[in-house]
CSV table of C-alpha atoms in Angstrom, one decimal:
chain,number,residue,atom,x,y,z
A,27,UNK,CA,-64.7,-95.2,42.5
A,28,UNK,CA,-67.4,-97.1,40.3
A,29,UNK,CA,-70.0,-96.4,42.9
A,30,UNK,CA,-69.2,-92.5,42.7
A,31,UNK,CA,-69.5,-92.1,39.4
A,32,UNK,CA,-73.2,-93.6,39.6
A,33,UNK,CA,-74.0,-91.2,41.6
A,34,UNK,CA,-72.2,-87.6,41.2
A,35,UNK,CA,-74.4,-85.1,39.1
A,36,UNK,CA,-71.2,-82.9,38.2
A,37,UNK,CA,-67.9,-85.1,37.5
A,38,UNK,CA,-67.5,-84.6,33.8
A,39,UNK,CA,-63.2,-84.9,33.3
A,40,UNK,CA,-61.6,-88.5,35.0
A,41,UNK,CA,-58.4,-89.4,34.5
A,42,UNK,CA,-57.5,-92.4,36.4
A,43,UNK,CA,-54.3,-93.3,34.2
A,44,UNK,CA,-51.1,-95.1,35.5
A,45,UNK,CA,-52.9,-96.7,38.3
A,46,UNK,CA,-53.7,-100.7,38.6
A,47,UNK,CA,-57.3,-100.8,37.2
A,48,UNK,CA,-58.1,-104.7,36.4
A,49,UNK,CA,-60.9,-106.1,34.9
A,50,UNK,CA,-63.2,-106.5,37.7
A,51,UNK,CA,-62.0,-102.6,38.7
A,52,UNK,CA,-63.4,-101.8,34.8
A,53,UNK,CA,-66.5,-103.5,34.7
A,54,UNK,CA,-67.3,-101.6,37.7
A,55,UNK,CA,-66.5,-98.7,35.9
A,56,UNK,CA,-68.6,-100.4,33.2
A,57,UNK,CA,-71.7,-100.4,35.3
A,58,UNK,CA,-71.3,-96.9,36.5
A,59,UNK,CA,-71.1,-95.4,32.2
A,60,UNK,CA,-74.4,-97.6,32.0
A,61,UNK,CA,-76.1,-94.9,34.7
A,62,UNK,CA,-73.9,-92.0,34.7
A,63,UNK,CA,-75.2,-89.0,32.1
A,64,UNK,CA,-72.2,-86.3,33.1
A,65,UNK,CA,-68.8,-87.7,32.3
A,66,UNK,CA,-67.0,-86.6,29.3
A,67,UNK,CA,-64.0,-87.9,29.3
A,68,UNK,CA,-62.4,-90.9,30.3
A,69,UNK,CA,-58.7,-91.6,30.7
A,70,UNK,CA,-58.0,-95.1,31.6
A,71,UNK,CA,-54.0,-95.6,29.7
A,72,UNK,CA,-51.6,-97.6,32.0
A,73,UNK,CA,-53.3,-100.0,33.7
A,74,UNK,CA,-54.0,-103.6,34.4
A,75,UNK,CA,-57.7,-103.4,32.0
A,76,UNK,CA,-57.1,-107.0,30.2
A,77,UNK,CA,-59.3,-108.0,27.0
A,78,UNK,CA,-62.3,-108.5,30.0
A,79,UNK,CA,-61.8,-104.9,30.9
A,80,UNK,CA,-62.1,-103.3,27.5
A,81,UNK,CA,-65.1,-105.1,26.8
A,82,UNK,CA,-66.8,-103.9,30.0
A,83,UNK,CA,-66.3,-100.6,29.3
A,84,UNK,CA,-66.7,-101.3,25.4
A,85,UNK,CA,-70.2,-102.7,26.6
A,86,UNK,CA,-71.1,-99.6,28.4
A,87,UNK,CA,-70.7,-97.3,25.9
A,88,UNK,CA,-73.4,-98.9,23.7
A,89,UNK,CA,-76.0,-97.5,26.4
A,90,UNK,CA,-73.9,-94.4,27.9
A,91,UNK,CA,-75.1,-91.1,25.9
A,92,UNK,CA,-72.4,-88.7,27.2
A,93,UNK,CA,-68.6,-89.9,27.2
A,94,UNK,CA,-67.1,-88.2,23.8
A,95,UNK,CA,-63.3,-89.2,24.6
A,96,UNK,CA,-61.9,-92.1,26.0
A,97,UNK,CA,-58.4,-92.9,26.1
A,98,UNK,CA,-56.8,-96.9,27.1
A,99,UNK,CA,-53.5,-96.8,25.3
A,100,UNK,CA,-52.5,-93.1,25.5
A,101,UNK,CA,-54.4,-91.9,22.6
A,102,UNK,CA,-58.1,-91.0,23.0
A,103,UNK,CA,-60.8,-92.0,20.8
A,104,UNK,CA,-63.6,-90.1,19.7
A,105,UNK,CA,-66.4,-91.9,21.0
A,106,UNK,CA,-69.4,-90.1,19.9
A,107,UNK,CA,-67.8,-90.2,16.1
A,108,UNK,CA,-66.9,-94.1,16.6
A,109,UNK,CA,-70.6,-94.6,17.9
A,110,UNK,CA,-72.5,-92.6,15.0
A,111,UNK,CA,-74.0,-90.5,17.5
A,112,UNK,CA,-71.7,-87.7,15.7
A,113,UNK,CA,-71.9,-88.6,12.4
A,114,UNK,CA,-68.8,-88.5,10.0
A,115,UNK,CA,-68.2,-90.7,7.0
A,116,UNK,CA,-64.5,-90.9,7.6
A,117,UNK,CA,-62.2,-91.7,11.1
A,118,UNK,CA,-58.4,-91.5,10.7
A,119,UNK,CA,-56.8,-93.5,13.3
A,120,UNK,CA,-53.4,-94.5,11.6
A,121,UNK,CA,-50.1,-94.6,13.9
A,122,UNK,CA,-51.7,-93.6,17.1
A,123,UNK,CA,-50.4,-96.6,19.0
A,124,UNK,CA,-53.7,-97.4,19.6
A,125,UNK,CA,-54.0,-101.4,21.5
A,126,UNK,CA,-56.1,-104.4,21.0
A,127,UNK,CA,-57.9,-102.8,24.1
A,128,UNK,CA,-58.8,-99.7,22.0
A,129,UNK,CA,-60.0,-102.7,19.2
A,130,UNK,CA,-61.9,-104.1,21.2
A,131,UNK,CA,-63.7,-100.5,22.4
A,132,UNK,CA,-63.8,-99.4,18.4
A,133,UNK,CA,-65.3,-102.6,17.6
A,134,UNK,CA,-67.9,-102.6,20.5
A,135,UNK,CA,-68.5,-98.8,18.9
A,136,UNK,CA,-68.6,-99.4,15.2
A,137,UNK,CA,-71.0,-102.6,15.3
A,138,UNK,CA,-74.2,-100.3,15.4
A,139,UNK,CA,-72.7,-97.2,13.3
A,140,UNK,CA,-74.9,-96.6,10.6
A,141,UNK,CA,-73.2,-93.7,8.9
A,142,UNK,CA,-69.3,-94.7,9.0
A,143,UNK,CA,-68.3,-95.7,5.6
A,144,UNK,CA,-64.2,-95.7,6.1
A,145,UNK,CA,-62.1,-96.1,9.5
A,146,UNK,CA,-58.3,-96.0,9.1
A,147,UNK,CA,-56.4,-97.5,12.1
A,148,UNK,CA,-53.4,-98.4,10.0
A,149,UNK,CA,-49.5,-98.2,11.9
A,150,UNK,CA,-51.2,-99.0,15.5
A,151,UNK,CA,-51.0,-102.4,17.5
A,152,UNK,CA,-54.4,-103.8,17.8
A,153,UNK,CA,-53.1,-107.4,16.8
A,154,UNK,CA,-54.8,-110.4,16.8
A,155,UNK,CA,-57.3,-110.3,20.1
A,156,UNK,CA,-58.3,-106.6,18.7
A,157,UNK,CA,-58.8,-108.0,15.2
A,158,UNK,CA,-60.9,-110.6,16.4
A,159,UNK,CA,-63.4,-108.1,18.2
A,160,UNK,CA,-63.5,-105.9,15.0
A,161,UNK,CA,-63.9,-109.5,13.4
A,162,UNK,CA,-67.0,-109.6,15.2
A,163,UNK,CA,-68.3,-105.7,14.6
A,164,UNK,CA,-68.0,-106.3,10.8
A,165,UNK,CA,-70.9,-108.9,10.9
A,166,UNK,CA,-72.9,-106.3,12.0
A,167,UNK,CA,-72.0,-103.4,10.3
A,168,UNK,CA,-73.4,-102.7,7.7
A,169,UNK,CA,-72.3,-99.4,5.8
A,170,UNK,CA,-68.7,-99.4,6.6
A,171,UNK,CA,-66.7,-99.9,3.2
A,172,UNK,CA,-63.1,-99.4,3.6
A,173,UNK,CA,-61.2,-100.8,6.8
A,174,UNK,CA,-57.3,-100.1,7.0
A,175,UNK,CA,-55.5,-102.8,9.8
A,176,UNK,CA,-52.3,-102.9,7.7
A,177,UNK,CA,-49.0,-102.7,10.1
A,178,UNK,CA,-51.0,-104.0,13.4
A,179,UNK,CA,-49.2,-107.1,14.3
A,180,UNK,CA,-51.9,-109.2,13.1
A,181,UNK,CA,-51.4,-113.0,12.5
A,182,UNK,CA,-53.3,-116.0,11.4
A,183,UNK,CA,-55.6,-116.0,14.3
A,184,UNK,CA,-56.7,-112.2,13.8
A,185,UNK,CA,-56.7,-112.6,10.0
A,186,UNK,CA,-59.1,-115.5,10.5
A,187,UNK,CA,-61.5,-113.7,12.4
A,188,UNK,CA,-61.0,-110.9,9.8
A,189,UNK,CA,-62.2,-113.7,7.2
A,190,UNK,CA,-64.9,-115.3,8.6
A,191,UNK,CA,-66.7,-111.8,9.1
A,192,UNK,CA,-65.9,-111.6,5.5
A,193,UNK,CA,-68.2,-114.5,4.6
A,194,UNK,CA,-71.0,-112.7,6.3
A,195,UNK,CA,-70.2,-108.6,5.5
A,196,UNK,CA,-71.4,-107.5,1.8
A,197,UNK,CA,-70.6,-104.0,2.1
A,198,UNK,CA,-66.7,-103.9,2.9
A,199,UNK,CA,-65.0,-103.3,-0.5
A,200,UNK,CA,-61.6,-102.1,0.5
A,201,UNK,CA,-59.5,-103.9,3.5
A,202,UNK,CA,-55.7,-103.4,4.3
A,203,UNK,CA,-54.7,-105.7,6.3
């Protein structure tokens, strides 16, 4: 699929949900996304991507300019808004069942977003792994002032990563953990 995505000039929507795509498959899809200029919707929910697979997809999104919708765990993420390409100041994604996979991709997108001021991810399943990546994004983000992460099963490890980010981030004024 990865090789086909690199060369296909017409496919705008691809549904690969409920397969056994693992980190290596996600790596190939990510590589394809870096050069694909037509795909706007990608559905990868219920696969075996894991943390590394989500990282591959997230890194590809830093380069890809066309993907508008990505579903990793049952709810499509608004990619252009998260990246700041379609500028919005507030994104509400509470209670969508998002897991650490979406948390990783969200983190990759918001790290360089220069317009997003408020992000609500409350009542999801981001967990420690997602919080770790969001913490890293907070170190680079210079405009996000409000972040809702409450009720996400974030434990000591995730809270520690967010805390480390707060030592560097000087713009976040409201945090719900």
